[in-house]
PDB file of C-alpha atoms and ligand atoms in Angstrom:
ATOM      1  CA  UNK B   1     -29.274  82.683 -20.353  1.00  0.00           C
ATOM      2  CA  UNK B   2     -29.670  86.567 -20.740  1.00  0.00           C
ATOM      3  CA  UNK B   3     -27.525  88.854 -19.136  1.00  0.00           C
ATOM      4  CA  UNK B   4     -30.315  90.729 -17.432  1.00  0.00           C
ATOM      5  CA  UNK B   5     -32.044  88.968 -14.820  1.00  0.00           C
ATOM      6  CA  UNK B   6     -34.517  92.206 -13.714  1.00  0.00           C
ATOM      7  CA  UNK B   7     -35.764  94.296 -16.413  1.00  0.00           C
ATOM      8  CA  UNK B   8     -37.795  97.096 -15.194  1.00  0.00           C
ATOM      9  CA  UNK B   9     -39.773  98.975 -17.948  1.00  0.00           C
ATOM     10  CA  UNK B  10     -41.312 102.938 -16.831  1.00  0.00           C
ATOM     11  CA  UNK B  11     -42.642 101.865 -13.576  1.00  0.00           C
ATOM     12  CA  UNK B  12     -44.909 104.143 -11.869  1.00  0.00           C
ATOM     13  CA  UNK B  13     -46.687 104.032  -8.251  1.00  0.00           C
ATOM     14  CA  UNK B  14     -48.613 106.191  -6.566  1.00  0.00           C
ATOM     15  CA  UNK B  15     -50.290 106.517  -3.355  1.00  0.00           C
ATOM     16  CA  UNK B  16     -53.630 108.883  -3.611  1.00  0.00           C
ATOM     17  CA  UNK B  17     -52.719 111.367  -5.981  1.00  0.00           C
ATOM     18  CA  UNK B  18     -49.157 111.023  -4.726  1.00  0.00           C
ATOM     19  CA  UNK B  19     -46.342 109.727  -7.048  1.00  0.00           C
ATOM     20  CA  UNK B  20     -43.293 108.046  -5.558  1.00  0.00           C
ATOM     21  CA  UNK B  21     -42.375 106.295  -8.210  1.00  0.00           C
ATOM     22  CA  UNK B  22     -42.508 108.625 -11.450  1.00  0.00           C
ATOM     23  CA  UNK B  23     -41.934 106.272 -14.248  1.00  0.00           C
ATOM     24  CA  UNK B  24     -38.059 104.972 -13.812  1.00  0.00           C
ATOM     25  CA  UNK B  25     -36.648 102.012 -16.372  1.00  0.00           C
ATOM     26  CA  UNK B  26     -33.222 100.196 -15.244  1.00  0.00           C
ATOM     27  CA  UNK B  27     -32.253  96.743 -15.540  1.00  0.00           C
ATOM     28  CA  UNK B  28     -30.040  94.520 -13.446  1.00  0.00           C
ATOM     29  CA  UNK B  29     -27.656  92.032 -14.897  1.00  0.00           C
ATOM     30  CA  UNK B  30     -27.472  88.690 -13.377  1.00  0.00           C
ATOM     31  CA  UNK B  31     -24.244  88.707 -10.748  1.00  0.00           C
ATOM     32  CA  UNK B  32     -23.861  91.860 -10.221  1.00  0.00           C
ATOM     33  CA  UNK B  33     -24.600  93.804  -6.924  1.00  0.00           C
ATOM     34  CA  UNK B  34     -26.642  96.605  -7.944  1.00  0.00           C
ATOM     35  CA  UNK B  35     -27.314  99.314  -5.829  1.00  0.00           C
ATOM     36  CA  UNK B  36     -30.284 102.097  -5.138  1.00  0.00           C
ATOM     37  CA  UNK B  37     -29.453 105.053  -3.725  1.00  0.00           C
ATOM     38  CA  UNK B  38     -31.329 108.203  -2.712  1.00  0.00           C
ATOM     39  CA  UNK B  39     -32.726 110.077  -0.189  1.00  0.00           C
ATOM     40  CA  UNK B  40     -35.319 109.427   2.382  1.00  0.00           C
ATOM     41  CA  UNK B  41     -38.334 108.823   0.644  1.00  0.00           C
ATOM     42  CA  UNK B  42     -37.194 108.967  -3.181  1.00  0.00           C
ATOM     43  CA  UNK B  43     -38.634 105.658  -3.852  1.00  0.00           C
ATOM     44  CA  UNK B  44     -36.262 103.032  -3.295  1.00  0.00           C
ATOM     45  CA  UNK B  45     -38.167 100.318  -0.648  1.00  0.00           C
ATOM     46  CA  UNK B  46     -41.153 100.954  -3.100  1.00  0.00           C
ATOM     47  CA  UNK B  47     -39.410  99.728  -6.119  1.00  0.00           C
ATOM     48  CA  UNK B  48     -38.019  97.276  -4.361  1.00  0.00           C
ATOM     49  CA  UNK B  49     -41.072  95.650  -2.873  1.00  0.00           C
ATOM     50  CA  UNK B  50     -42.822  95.868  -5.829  1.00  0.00           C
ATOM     51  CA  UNK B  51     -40.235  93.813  -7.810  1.00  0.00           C
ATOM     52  CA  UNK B  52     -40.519  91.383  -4.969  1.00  0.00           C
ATOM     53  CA  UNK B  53     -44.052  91.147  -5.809  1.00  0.00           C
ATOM     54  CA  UNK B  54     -44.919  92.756  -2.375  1.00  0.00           C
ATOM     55  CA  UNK B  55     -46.520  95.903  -3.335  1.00  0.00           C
ATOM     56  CA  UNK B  56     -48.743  96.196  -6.325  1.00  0.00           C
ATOM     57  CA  UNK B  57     -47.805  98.745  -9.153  1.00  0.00           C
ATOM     58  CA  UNK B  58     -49.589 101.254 -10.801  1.00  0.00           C
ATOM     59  CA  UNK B  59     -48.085 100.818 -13.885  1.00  0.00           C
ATOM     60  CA  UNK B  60     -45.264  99.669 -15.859  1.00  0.00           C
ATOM     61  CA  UNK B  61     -43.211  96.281 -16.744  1.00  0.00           C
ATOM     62  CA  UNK B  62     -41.234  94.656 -14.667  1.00  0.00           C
ATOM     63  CA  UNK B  63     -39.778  91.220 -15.854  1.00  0.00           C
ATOM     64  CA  UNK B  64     -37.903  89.129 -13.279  1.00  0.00           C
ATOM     65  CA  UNK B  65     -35.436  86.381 -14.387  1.00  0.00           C
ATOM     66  CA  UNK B  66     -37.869  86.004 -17.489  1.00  0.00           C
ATOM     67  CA  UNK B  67     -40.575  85.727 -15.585  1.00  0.00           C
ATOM     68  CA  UNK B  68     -43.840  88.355 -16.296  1.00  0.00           C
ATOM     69  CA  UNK B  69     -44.374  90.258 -13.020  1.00  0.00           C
ATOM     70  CA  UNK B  70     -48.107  90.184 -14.106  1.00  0.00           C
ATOM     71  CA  UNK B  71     -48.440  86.822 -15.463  1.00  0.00           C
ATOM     72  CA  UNK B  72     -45.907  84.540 -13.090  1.00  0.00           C
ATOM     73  CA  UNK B  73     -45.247  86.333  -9.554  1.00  0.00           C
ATOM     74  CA  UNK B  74     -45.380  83.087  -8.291  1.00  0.00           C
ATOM     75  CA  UNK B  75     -42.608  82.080  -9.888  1.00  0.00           C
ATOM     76  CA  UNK B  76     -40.801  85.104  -9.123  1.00  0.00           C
ATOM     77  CA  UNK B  77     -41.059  84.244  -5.468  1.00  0.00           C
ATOM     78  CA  UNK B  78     -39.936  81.292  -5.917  1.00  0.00           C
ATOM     79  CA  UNK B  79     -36.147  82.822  -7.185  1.00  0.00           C
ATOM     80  CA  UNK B  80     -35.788  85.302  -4.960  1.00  0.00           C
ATOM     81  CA  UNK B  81     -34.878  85.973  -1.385  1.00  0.00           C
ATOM     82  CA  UNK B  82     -36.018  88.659   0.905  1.00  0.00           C
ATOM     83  CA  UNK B  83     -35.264  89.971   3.939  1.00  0.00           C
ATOM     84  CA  UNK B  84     -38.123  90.479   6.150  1.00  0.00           C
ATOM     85  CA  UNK B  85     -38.431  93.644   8.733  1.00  0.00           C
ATOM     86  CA  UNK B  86     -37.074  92.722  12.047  1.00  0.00           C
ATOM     87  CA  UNK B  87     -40.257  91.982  13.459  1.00  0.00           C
ATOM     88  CA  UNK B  88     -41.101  89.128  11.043  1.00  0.00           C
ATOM     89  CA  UNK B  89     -38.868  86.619  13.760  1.00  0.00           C
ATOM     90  CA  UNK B  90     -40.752  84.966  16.190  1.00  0.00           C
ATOM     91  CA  UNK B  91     -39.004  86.814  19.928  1.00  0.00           C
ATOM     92  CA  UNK B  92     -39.247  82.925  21.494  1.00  0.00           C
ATOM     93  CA  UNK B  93     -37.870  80.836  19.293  1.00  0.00           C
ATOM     94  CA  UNK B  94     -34.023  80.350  18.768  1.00  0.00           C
ATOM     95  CA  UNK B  95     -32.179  80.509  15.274  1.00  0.00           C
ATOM     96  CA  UNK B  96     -31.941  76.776  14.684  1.00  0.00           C
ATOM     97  CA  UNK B  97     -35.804  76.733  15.108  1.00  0.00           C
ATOM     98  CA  UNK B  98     -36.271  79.934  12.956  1.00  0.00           C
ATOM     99  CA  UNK B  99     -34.315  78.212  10.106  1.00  0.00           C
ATOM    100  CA  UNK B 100     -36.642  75.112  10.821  1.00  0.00           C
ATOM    101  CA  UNK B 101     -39.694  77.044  10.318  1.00  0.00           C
ATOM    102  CA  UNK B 102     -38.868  79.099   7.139  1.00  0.00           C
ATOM    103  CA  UNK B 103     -37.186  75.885   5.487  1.00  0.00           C
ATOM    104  CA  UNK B 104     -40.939  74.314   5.947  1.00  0.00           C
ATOM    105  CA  UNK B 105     -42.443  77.612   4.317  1.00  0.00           C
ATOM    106  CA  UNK B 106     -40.195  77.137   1.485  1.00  0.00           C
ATOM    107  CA  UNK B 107     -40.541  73.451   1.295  1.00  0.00           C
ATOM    108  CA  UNK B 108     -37.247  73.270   1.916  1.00  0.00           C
ATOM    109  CA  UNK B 109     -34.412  71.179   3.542  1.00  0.00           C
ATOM    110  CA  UNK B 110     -31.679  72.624   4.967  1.00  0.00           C
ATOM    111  CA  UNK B 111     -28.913  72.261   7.468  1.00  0.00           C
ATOM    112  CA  UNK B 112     -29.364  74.704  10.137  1.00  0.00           C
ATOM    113  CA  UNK B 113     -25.756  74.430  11.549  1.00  0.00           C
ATOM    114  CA  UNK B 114     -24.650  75.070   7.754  1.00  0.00           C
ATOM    115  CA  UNK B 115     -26.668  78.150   7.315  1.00  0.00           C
ATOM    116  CA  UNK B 116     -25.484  79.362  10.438  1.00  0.00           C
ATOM    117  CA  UNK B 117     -21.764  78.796   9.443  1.00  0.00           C
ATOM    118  CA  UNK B 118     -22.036  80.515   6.199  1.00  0.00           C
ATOM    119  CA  UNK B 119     -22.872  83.762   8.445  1.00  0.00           C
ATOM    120  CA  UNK B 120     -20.930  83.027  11.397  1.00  0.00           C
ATOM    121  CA  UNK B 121     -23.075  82.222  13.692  1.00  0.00           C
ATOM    122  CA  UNK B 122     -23.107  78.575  14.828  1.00  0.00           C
ATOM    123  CA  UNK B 123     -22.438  79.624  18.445  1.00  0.00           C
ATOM    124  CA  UNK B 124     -25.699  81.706  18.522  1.00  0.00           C
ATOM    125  CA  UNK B 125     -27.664  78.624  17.403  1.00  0.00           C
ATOM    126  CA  UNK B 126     -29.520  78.313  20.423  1.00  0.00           C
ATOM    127  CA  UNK B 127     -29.415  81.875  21.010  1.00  0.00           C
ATOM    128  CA  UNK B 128     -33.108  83.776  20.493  1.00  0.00           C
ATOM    129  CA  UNK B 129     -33.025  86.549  17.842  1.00  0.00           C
ATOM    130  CA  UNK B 130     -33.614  89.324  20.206  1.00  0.00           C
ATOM    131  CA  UNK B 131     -30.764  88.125  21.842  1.00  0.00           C
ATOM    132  CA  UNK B 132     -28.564  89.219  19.000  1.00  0.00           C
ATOM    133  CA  UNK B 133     -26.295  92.039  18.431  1.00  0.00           C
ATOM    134  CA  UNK B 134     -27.841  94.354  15.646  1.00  0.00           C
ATOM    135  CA  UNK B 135     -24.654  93.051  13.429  1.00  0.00           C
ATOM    136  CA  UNK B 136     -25.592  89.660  14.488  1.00  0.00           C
ATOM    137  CA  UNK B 137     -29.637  90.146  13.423  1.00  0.00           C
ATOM    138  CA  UNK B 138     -28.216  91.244  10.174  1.00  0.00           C
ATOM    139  CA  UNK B 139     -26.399  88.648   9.752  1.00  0.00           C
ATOM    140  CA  UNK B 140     -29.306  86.373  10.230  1.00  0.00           C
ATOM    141  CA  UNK B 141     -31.756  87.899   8.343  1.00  0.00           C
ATOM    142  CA  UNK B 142     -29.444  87.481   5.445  1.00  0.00           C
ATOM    143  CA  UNK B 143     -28.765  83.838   6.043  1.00  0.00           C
ATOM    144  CA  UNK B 144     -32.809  83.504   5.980  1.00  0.00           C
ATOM    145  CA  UNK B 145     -32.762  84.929   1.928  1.00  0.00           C
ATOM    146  CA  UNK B 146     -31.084  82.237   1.382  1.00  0.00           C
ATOM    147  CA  UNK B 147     -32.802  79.667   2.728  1.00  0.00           C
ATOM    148  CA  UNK B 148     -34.765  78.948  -0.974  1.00  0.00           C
ATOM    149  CA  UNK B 149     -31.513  79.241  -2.354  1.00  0.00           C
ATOM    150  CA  UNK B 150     -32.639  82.469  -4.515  1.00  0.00           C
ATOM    151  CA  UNK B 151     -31.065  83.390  -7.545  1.00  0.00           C
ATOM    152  CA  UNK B 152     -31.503  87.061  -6.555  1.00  0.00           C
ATOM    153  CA  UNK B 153     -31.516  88.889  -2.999  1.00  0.00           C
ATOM    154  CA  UNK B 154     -32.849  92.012  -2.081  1.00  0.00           C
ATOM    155  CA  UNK B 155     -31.102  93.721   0.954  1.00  0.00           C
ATOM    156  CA  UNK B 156     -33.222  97.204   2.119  1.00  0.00           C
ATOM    157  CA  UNK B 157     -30.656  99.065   4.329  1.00  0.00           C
ATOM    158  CA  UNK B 158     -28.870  96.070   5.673  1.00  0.00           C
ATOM    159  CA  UNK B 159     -26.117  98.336   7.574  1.00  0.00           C
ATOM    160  CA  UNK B 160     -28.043 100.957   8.792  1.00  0.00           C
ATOM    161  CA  UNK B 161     -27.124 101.419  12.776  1.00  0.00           C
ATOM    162  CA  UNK B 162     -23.924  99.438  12.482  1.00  0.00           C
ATOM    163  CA  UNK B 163     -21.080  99.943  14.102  1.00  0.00           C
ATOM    164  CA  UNK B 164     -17.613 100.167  11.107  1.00  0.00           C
ATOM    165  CA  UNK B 165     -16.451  96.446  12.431  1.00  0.00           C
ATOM    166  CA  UNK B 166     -19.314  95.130  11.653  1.00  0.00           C
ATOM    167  CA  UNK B 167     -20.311  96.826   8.511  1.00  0.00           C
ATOM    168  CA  UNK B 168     -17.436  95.593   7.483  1.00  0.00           C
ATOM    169  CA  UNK B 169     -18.517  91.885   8.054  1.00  0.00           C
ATOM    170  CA  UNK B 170     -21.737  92.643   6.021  1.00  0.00           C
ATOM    171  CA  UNK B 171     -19.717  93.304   2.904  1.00  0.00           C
ATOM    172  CA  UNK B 172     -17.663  90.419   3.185  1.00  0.00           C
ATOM    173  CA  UNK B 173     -20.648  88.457   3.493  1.00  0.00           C
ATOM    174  CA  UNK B 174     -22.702  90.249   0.642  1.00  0.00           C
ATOM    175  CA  UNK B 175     -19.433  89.388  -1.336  1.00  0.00           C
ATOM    176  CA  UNK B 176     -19.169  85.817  -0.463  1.00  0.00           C
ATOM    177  CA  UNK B 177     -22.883  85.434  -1.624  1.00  0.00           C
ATOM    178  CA  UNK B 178     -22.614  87.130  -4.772  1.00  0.00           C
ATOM    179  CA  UNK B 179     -19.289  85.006  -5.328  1.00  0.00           C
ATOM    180  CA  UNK B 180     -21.491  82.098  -5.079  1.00  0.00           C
ATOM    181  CA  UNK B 181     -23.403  83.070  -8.013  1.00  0.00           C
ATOM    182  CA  UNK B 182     -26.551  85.415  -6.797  1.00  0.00           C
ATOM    183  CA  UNK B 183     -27.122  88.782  -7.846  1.00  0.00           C
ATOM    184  CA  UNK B 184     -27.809  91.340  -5.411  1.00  0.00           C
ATOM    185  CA  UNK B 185     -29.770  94.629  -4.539  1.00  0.00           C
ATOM    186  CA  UNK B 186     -28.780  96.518  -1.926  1.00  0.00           C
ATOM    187  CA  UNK B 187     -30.229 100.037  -0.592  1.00  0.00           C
ATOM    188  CA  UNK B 188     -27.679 101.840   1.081  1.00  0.00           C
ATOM    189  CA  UNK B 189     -27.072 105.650   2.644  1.00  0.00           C
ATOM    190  CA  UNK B 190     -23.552 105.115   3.192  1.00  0.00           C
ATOM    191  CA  UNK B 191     -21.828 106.468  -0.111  1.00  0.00           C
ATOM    192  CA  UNK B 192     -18.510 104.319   1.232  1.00  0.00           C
ATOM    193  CA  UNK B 193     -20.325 101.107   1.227  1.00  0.00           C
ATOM    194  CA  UNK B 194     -22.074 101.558  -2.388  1.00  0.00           C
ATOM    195  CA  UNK B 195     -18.160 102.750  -3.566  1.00  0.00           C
ATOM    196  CA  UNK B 196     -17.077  99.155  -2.066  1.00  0.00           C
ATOM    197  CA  UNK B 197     -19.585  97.006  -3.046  1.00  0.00           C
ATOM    198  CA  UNK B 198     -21.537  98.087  -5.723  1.00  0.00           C
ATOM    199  CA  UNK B 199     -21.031  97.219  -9.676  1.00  0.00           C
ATOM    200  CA  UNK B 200     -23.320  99.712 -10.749  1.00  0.00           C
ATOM    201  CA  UNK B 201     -25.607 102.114  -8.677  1.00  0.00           C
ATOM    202  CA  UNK B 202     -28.784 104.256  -9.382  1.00  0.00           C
ATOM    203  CA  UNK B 203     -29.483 107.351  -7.897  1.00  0.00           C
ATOM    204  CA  UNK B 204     -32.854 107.828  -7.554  1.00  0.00           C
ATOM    205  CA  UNK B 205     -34.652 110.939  -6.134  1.00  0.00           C
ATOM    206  CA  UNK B 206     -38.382 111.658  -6.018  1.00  0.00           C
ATOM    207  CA  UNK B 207     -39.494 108.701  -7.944  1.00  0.00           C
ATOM    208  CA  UNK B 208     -36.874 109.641 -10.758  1.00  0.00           C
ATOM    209  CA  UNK B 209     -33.309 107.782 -11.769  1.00  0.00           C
ATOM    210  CA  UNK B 210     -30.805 110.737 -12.205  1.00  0.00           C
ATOM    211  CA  UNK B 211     -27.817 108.521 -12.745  1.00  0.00           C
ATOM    212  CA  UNK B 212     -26.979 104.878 -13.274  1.00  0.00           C
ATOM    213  CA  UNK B 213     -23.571 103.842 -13.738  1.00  0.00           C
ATOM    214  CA  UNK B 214     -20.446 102.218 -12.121  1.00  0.00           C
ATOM    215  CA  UNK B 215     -19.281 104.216  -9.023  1.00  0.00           C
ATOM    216  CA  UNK B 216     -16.230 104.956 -10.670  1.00  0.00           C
ATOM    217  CA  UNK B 217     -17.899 106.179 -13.837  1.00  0.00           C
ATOM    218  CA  UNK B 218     -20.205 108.701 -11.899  1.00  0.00           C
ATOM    219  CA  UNK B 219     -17.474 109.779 -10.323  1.00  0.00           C
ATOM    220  CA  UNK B 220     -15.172 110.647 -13.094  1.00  0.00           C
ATOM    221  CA  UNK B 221     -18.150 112.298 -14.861  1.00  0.00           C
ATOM    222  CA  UNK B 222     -18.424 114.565 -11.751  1.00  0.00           C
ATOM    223  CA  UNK B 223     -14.769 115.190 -11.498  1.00  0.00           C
ATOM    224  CA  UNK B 224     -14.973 116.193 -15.625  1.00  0.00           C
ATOM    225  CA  UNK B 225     -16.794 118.744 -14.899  1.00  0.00           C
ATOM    226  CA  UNK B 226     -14.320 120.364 -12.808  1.00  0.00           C
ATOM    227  CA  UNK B 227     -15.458 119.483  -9.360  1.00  0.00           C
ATOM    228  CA  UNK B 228     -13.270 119.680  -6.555  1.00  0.00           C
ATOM    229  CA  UNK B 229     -13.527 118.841  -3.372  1.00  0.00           C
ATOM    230  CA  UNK B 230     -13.661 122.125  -0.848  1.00  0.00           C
ATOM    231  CA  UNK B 231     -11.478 120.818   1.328  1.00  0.00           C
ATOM    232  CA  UNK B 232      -7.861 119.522   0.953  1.00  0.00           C
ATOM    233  CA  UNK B 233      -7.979 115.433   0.715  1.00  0.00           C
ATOM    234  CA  UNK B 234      -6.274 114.059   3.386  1.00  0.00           C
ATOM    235  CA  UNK B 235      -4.721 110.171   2.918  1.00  0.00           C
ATOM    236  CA  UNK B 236      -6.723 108.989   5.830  1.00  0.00           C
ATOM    237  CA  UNK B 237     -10.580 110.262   6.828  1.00  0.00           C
ATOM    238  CA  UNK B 238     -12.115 109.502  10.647  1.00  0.00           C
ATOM    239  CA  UNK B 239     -13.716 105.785   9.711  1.00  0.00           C
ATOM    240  CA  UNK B 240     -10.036 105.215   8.887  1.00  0.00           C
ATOM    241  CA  UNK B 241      -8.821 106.256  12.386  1.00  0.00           C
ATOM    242  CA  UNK B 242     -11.525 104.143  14.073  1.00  0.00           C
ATOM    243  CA  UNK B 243     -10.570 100.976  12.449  1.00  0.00           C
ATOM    244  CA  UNK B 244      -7.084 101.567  13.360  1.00  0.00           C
ATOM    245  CA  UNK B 245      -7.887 102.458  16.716  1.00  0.00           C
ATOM    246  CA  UNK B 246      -9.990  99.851  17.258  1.00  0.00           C
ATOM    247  CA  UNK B 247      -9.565  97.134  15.330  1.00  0.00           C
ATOM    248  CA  UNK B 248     -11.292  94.710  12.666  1.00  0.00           C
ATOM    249  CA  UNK B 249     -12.854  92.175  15.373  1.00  0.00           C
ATOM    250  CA  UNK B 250     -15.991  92.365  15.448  1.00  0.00           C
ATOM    251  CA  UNK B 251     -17.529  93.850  18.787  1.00  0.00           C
ATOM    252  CA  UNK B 252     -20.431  92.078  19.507  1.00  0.00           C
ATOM    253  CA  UNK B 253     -20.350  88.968  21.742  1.00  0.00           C
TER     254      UNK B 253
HETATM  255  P1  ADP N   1     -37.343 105.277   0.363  1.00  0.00           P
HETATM  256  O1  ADP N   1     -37.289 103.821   0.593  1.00  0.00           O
HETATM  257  O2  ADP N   1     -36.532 105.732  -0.804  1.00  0.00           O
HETATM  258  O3  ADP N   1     -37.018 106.079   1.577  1.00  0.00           O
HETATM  259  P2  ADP N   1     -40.193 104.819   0.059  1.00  0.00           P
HETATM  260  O4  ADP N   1     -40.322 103.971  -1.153  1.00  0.00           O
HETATM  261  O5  ADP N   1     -40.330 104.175   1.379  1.00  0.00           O
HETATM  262  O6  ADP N   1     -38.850 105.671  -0.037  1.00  0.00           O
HETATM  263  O7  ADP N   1     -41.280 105.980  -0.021  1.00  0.00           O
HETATM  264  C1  ADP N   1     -41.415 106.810  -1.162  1.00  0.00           C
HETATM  265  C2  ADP N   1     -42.514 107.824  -0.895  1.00  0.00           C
HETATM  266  O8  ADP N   1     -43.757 107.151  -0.846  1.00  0.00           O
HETATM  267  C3  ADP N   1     -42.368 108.560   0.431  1.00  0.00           C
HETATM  268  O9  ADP N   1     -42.777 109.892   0.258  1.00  0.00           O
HETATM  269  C4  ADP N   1     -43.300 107.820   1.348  1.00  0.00           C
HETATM  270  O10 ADP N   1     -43.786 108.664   2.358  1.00  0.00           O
HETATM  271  C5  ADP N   1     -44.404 107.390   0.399  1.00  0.00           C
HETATM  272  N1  ADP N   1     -45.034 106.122   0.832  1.00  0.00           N
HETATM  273  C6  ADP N   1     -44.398 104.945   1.028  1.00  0.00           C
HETATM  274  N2  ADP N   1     -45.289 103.981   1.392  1.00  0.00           N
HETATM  275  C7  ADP N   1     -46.505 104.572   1.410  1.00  0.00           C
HETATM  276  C8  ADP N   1     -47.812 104.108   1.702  1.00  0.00           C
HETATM  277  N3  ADP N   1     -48.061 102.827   2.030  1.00  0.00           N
HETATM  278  N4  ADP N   1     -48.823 104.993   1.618  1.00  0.00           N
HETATM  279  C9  ADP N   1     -48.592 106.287   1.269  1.00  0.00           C
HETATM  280  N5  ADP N   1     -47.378 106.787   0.978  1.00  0.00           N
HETATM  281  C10 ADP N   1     -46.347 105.948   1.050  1.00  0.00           C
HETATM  282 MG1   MG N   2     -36.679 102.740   2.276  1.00  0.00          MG
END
């Protein structure tokens, strides 16, 4: 089995005459939670949805657990999990009966109450999704990439608008899923998170990669140049204070 499980080769897109993606290569190796970074609009949910055969290309390679994005996106599908937009959920139907219904897109069958369990929510199982605390749709949006039992899962923003507790509760959970074997992507503005959770990043900014390397690398490189920080470093920051103040439960029942 190869150590890469997404290969991407000088992938270009554009829209009109517009170029958001300007030719970027990376690969991801299988297990690892890789993470794209960048600002607003540098390219990052079009990469992503074109790996997850979503968005068509304009040109490049992209191979995907072996598979040819051109030749088998079928079978590409088939190995991955996505999570959809929040208005992909039907507003009348409760989580049990979601599960229900993407299980029979995927041909699949699965335990509801398990799923639910693996994310912490087997209380909300007759609960509606709009009914959900945004930590709580989060949660269940992730426990539907699983649902095919992917070998990879791609996670767009997954803690944007959450509160610390239950950011928190995400990365625990991305953890516990990529201890289980699958390799994740994650797009992410909080530098923190990608720090905690991410075995390598890439920054990418107007449809280029600028860096690609551990966290810990990238920073070292920075501090060898003789960066400092402006301000003195103090042991503790805000987020810190928070948490203490407030607590690891989660906040949302
Ligand atoms: P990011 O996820 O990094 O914020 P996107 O991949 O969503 O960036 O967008 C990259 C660029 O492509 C942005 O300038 C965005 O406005 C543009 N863009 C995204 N989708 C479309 C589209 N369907 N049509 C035209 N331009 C688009
Ligand atoms: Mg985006």
């Amino acid at each position: 089995m190869s150590d890469v499980i997404i290969s991407v080769k000088n992938l270009k897109k554009n829209y009109g005459d517009f170029e958001a993606v300007k030719g970027i290569s990376f690969d991801v190796k299988r297990g690892e939670i890789f993470g794209l970074l960048g600002p607003n609009g540098a390219g990052k949910s079009t990469t992503l949805e074109i790996i997850e055969t979503l968005r068509q290309k304009t040109s490049g390679e992209i191979f995907v657990d072996g598979f040819n994005l051109d030749i088998a996106p079928n079978d590409i599908k088939k190995i991955i999990g996505v999570q959809l937009q929040t208005s992909g959920f039907y507003p009348s139907l409760n989580l049990t009966e979601l599960i229900y219904l993407f299980a029979g897109l995927y041909n699949e069958i699965i335990d509801p109450m398990y799923l639910l369990d693996s994310v912490n929510l087997r209380d909300k199982a007759k609960s509606k999704y709009k009914e959900l605390s945004g930590g709580q749709k989060q949660r269940f949006s992730i426990a539907t990439t699983l649902i095919n039992k992917p070998r990879i899962i791609f996670l767009d923003e997954p803690t944007t608008g959450l509160d610390p507790q239950a950011r928190r509760n995400l990365w625990e959970l991305i953890k516990t899923i990529r201890a289980s074997g699958t390799t994740v992507i994650i797009t992410t503005h909080y530098m923190d998170e990608a720090e905690v959770l991410c075995d390598r990043v890439a920054i990418i900014d107007s449809g280029k990669i600028i860096a690609l390397n551990t966290p810990d690398k990238l920073i070292d490189e920075l501090v060898d140049t003789g960066f400092e920080r402006p301000k003195e470093v103090k042991k503790a920051n805000l987020e810190d204070v928070f948490i203490n103040l407030t607590g690891h439960v989660l906040r949302e029942d």
